[in-house]
Tab-separated table of C-alpha atoms in Angstrom:
chain	number	residue	atom	x	y	z
F	1	UNK	CA	22.746	43.515	13.305
F	2	UNK	CA	23.656	42.412	16.819
F	3	UNK	CA	26.955	40.781	15.926
F	4	UNK	CA	27.699	42.948	12.874
F	5	UNK	CA	30.660	44.912	14.214
F	6	UNK	CA	32.642	45.265	17.416
F	7	UNK	CA	32.083	48.482	19.421
F	8	UNK	CA	34.492	51.399	18.765
F	9	UNK	CA	37.403	51.596	21.155
F	10	UNK	CA	37.338	55.431	21.497
F	11	UNK	CA	34.524	57.929	21.066
F	12	UNK	CA	34.522	59.603	17.656
F	13	UNK	CA	36.504	56.825	15.985
F	14	UNK	CA	34.861	55.127	12.986
F	15	UNK	CA	33.488	51.652	13.569
F	16	UNK	CA	35.481	48.834	11.986
F	17	UNK	CA	33.908	46.808	9.149
F	18	UNK	CA	31.643	43.918	10.201
F	19	UNK	CA	33.182	40.535	10.801
F	20	UNK	CA	32.959	38.067	7.930
F	21	UNK	CA	31.323	35.312	9.967
F	22	UNK	CA	28.412	37.664	10.719
F	23	UNK	CA	27.765	38.127	7.022
F	24	UNK	CA	28.035	34.402	6.500
F	25	UNK	CA	25.528	33.744	9.284
F	26	UNK	CA	23.086	36.223	7.783
F	27	UNK	CA	23.208	34.388	4.458
F	28	UNK	CA	22.920	30.936	6.058
F	29	UNK	CA	20.445	31.573	8.861
F	30	UNK	CA	19.215	35.163	8.667
F	31	UNK	CA	16.761	37.071	6.501
F	32	UNK	CA	18.985	36.958	3.422
F	33	UNK	CA	18.864	33.155	3.288
F	34	UNK	CA	17.531	31.915	-0.058
F	35	UNK	CA	15.405	28.736	-0.176
F	36	UNK	CA	17.017	25.908	-2.105
F	37	UNK	CA	15.141	24.312	-4.933
F	38	UNK	CA	15.659	20.563	-4.840
F	39	UNK	CA	16.626	19.337	-8.265
F	40	UNK	CA	17.990	15.784	-8.552
F	41	UNK	CA	19.799	16.643	-11.791
F	42	UNK	CA	22.044	19.118	-9.949
F	43	UNK	CA	22.933	16.446	-7.398
F	44	UNK	CA	24.078	14.001	-10.054
F	45	UNK	CA	20.749	12.195	-10.469
F	46	UNK	CA	19.659	10.495	-13.640
F	47	UNK	CA	17.550	12.850	-15.723
F	48	UNK	CA	14.211	11.424	-16.846
F	49	UNK	CA	13.236	11.945	-20.456
F	50	UNK	CA	9.688	13.141	-21.109
F	51	UNK	CA	7.102	10.374	-21.373
F	52	UNK	CA	5.672	9.430	-24.732
F	53	UNK	CA	1.940	9.282	-25.399
F	54	UNK	CA	2.051	5.466	-25.351
F	55	UNK	CA	3.643	5.474	-21.885
F	56	UNK	CA	1.035	7.917	-20.610
F	57	UNK	CA	-1.746	5.757	-22.054
F	58	UNK	CA	-0.329	2.607	-20.400
F	59	UNK	CA	-0.100	4.454	-17.067
F	60	UNK	CA	-3.733	5.582	-17.357
F	61	UNK	CA	-4.850	2.021	-18.113
F	62	UNK	CA	-2.849	0.570	-15.205
F	63	UNK	CA	-4.285	3.162	-12.793
F	64	UNK	CA	-7.881	2.565	-13.885
F	65	UNK	CA	-10.389	0.832	-11.635
F	66	UNK	CA	-11.235	-2.014	-14.071
F	67	UNK	CA	-7.553	-2.937	-14.462
F	68	UNK	CA	-6.989	-2.916	-10.695
F	69	UNK	CA	-10.099	-5.062	-10.169
F	70	UNK	CA	-9.041	-7.548	-12.854
F	71	UNK	CA	-5.541	-7.759	-11.402
F	72	UNK	CA	-6.917	-8.347	-7.888
F	73	UNK	CA	-9.312	-10.968	-9.251
F	74	UNK	CA	-6.550	-12.893	-11.026
F	75	UNK	CA	-4.216	-12.570	-8.042
F	76	UNK	CA	-6.943	-13.755	-5.670
F	77	UNK	CA	-7.742	-16.695	-7.946
F	78	UNK	CA	-4.099	-17.819	-8.023
F	79	UNK	CA	-3.570	-17.308	-4.287
F	80	UNK	CA	-6.852	-18.998	-3.395
F	81	UNK	CA	-6.098	-21.951	-5.656
F	82	UNK	CA	-2.699	-22.443	-4.070
F	83	UNK	CA	-4.184	-22.137	-0.578
F	84	UNK	CA	-6.945	-24.629	-1.412
F	85	UNK	CA	-4.497	-27.165	-2.809
F	86	UNK	CA	-2.280	-26.766	0.242
F	87	UNK	CA	-5.130	-27.248	2.732
F	88	UNK	CA	-6.442	-30.270	0.832
F	89	UNK	CA	-2.964	-31.785	0.850
F	90	UNK	CA	-2.654	-31.646	4.639
F	91	UNK	CA	-6.285	-32.520	5.455
F	92	UNK	CA	-6.557	-35.936	7.093
F	93	UNK	CA	-10.264	-36.371	6.258
F	94	UNK	CA	-9.777	-36.719	2.500
F	95	UNK	CA	-11.492	-39.887	1.358
F	96	UNK	CA	-12.624	-40.721	4.894
F	97	UNK	CA	-15.188	-43.518	5.025
F	98	UNK	CA	-17.046	-43.878	8.378
F	99	UNK	CA	-17.705	-47.574	7.651
F	100	UNK	CA	-13.983	-48.297	7.284
F	101	UNK	CA	-12.021	-45.664	9.262
F	102	UNK	CA	-8.646	-47.364	8.656
F	103	UNK	CA	-8.900	-47.294	4.863
F	104	UNK	CA	-6.172	-45.235	3.164
F	105	UNK	CA	-7.477	-42.852	0.495
F	106	UNK	CA	-6.283	-43.437	-3.046
F	107	UNK	CA	-4.200	-40.922	-4.958
F	108	UNK	CA	-7.146	-40.300	-7.287
F	109	UNK	CA	-9.389	-39.333	-4.352
F	110	UNK	CA	-6.740	-37.021	-2.895
F	111	UNK	CA	-6.098	-35.314	-6.254
F	112	UNK	CA	-9.827	-34.948	-6.892
F	113	UNK	CA	-10.330	-33.296	-3.506
F	114	UNK	CA	-7.310	-31.044	-4.058
F	115	UNK	CA	-8.758	-29.883	-7.382
F	116	UNK	CA	-12.235	-29.272	-5.982
F	117	UNK	CA	-10.985	-27.424	-2.940
F	118	UNK	CA	-8.459	-25.433	-4.997
F	119	UNK	CA	-11.183	-24.236	-7.416
F	120	UNK	CA	-13.550	-23.424	-4.541
F	121	UNK	CA	-10.948	-21.360	-2.668
F	122	UNK	CA	-9.778	-19.720	-5.908
F	123	UNK	CA	-13.284	-18.500	-6.760
F	124	UNK	CA	-13.862	-17.157	-3.241
F	125	UNK	CA	-10.524	-15.345	-3.086
F	126	UNK	CA	-11.062	-13.900	-6.585
F	127	UNK	CA	-14.475	-12.509	-5.620
F	128	UNK	CA	-13.175	-11.002	-2.380
F	129	UNK	CA	-10.144	-9.506	-4.164
F	130	UNK	CA	-12.279	-7.953	-6.894
F	131	UNK	CA	-14.807	-6.610	-4.349
F	132	UNK	CA	-12.085	-5.046	-2.216
F	133	UNK	CA	-10.234	-3.558	-5.184
F	134	UNK	CA	-13.376	-2.060	-6.740
F	135	UNK	CA	-14.509	-0.636	-3.416
F	136	UNK	CA	-11.093	0.842	-2.661
F	137	UNK	CA	-10.890	2.417	-6.111
F	138	UNK	CA	-14.360	3.956	-5.749
F	139	UNK	CA	-13.564	5.272	-2.241
F	140	UNK	CA	-10.288	6.732	-3.497
F	141	UNK	CA	-12.053	8.398	-6.436
F	142	UNK	CA	-14.746	9.793	-4.152
F	143	UNK	CA	-12.341	11.103	-1.491
F	144	UNK	CA	-9.714	12.323	-3.957
F	145	UNK	CA	-6.912	11.086	-1.685
F	146	UNK	CA	-4.688	8.028	-1.580
F	147	UNK	CA	-4.059	7.144	2.057
F	148	UNK	CA	-4.643	4.405	4.633
F	149	UNK	CA	-8.252	5.461	5.248
F	150	UNK	CA	-9.282	4.215	1.797
F	151	UNK	CA	-8.252	0.640	2.562
F	152	UNK	CA	-9.909	0.726	5.999
F	153	UNK	CA	-13.193	2.051	4.587
F	154	UNK	CA	-13.200	-0.409	1.689
F	155	UNK	CA	-12.231	-3.254	4.041
F	156	UNK	CA	-15.204	-2.416	6.253
F	157	UNK	CA	-17.554	-2.274	3.262
F	158	UNK	CA	-16.252	-5.557	1.798
F	159	UNK	CA	-16.206	-7.412	5.123
F	160	UNK	CA	-19.648	-6.089	6.033
F	161	UNK	CA	-21.112	-7.118	2.670
F	162	UNK	CA	-19.686	-10.630	2.978
F	163	UNK	CA	-20.726	-11.044	6.617
F	164	UNK	CA	-24.159	-9.466	6.168
F	165	UNK	CA	-25.356	-12.599	4.362
F	166	UNK	CA	-25.250	-14.362	7.749
F	167	UNK	CA	-26.992	-11.553	9.634
F	168	UNK	CA	-26.453	-8.104	11.071
F	169	UNK	CA	-24.091	-9.204	13.849
F	170	UNK	CA	-21.917	-11.136	11.404
F	171	UNK	CA	-21.899	-8.100	9.094
F	172	UNK	CA	-20.655	-5.815	11.873
F	173	UNK	CA	-17.992	-8.334	12.912
F	174	UNK	CA	-16.959	-8.783	9.273
F	175	UNK	CA	-16.741	-5.024	8.819
F	176	UNK	CA	-14.522	-4.568	11.866
F	177	UNK	CA	-12.358	-7.589	11.194
F	178	UNK	CA	-11.746	-6.867	7.533
F	179	UNK	CA	-11.105	-3.158	8.288
F	180	UNK	CA	-8.547	-4.063	10.968
F	181	UNK	CA	-6.856	-6.548	8.631
F	182	UNK	CA	-6.775	-3.952	5.837
F	183	UNK	CA	-5.284	-1.355	8.189
F	184	UNK	CA	-2.591	-3.810	9.317
F	185	UNK	CA	-1.677	-4.751	5.744
F	186	UNK	CA	-1.647	-1.101	4.661
F	187	UNK	CA	0.534	-0.146	7.644
F	188	UNK	CA	2.956	-2.963	6.856
F	189	UNK	CA	3.175	-2.140	3.130
F	190	UNK	CA	3.527	1.623	3.530
């Protein structure tokens, strides 16, 4: 109680009562300070009603590994198809004939190539998306945490598995590249 009361002016005189600001400081900063429980309802927040069993079941399904893998597969298929169609649309070698280099490709040839390339890219992106999602879900289940390390580890595993088909060096490069890309995406999204 350093600042509790001013010193007495004469010896033998009773000390005056403590100043009010000292009591206030003890309650705000000192030992008597009570921790505040953060409750959004007291701050004017919208109270959330309890979840029904159907809502809990839908949440469990949406957080499951098979659902995440299926969603990544469908998303990769759509994104890959769009990317394949776009690259086929701007490719100048569609319908190229070495015997007649000045021949203009027909619309049928261009559309056929766009469809073939779109399906090819869609399948590849779907496989990579499903591999990454399954691996990330398994790593998250194993570690018991949801942080950036899961995406880096699963990116390394996915990139290494894809690159390993071309050899050990390609597997190591694929692991590092896909892990770095996963870390960058995770950093940007979080």
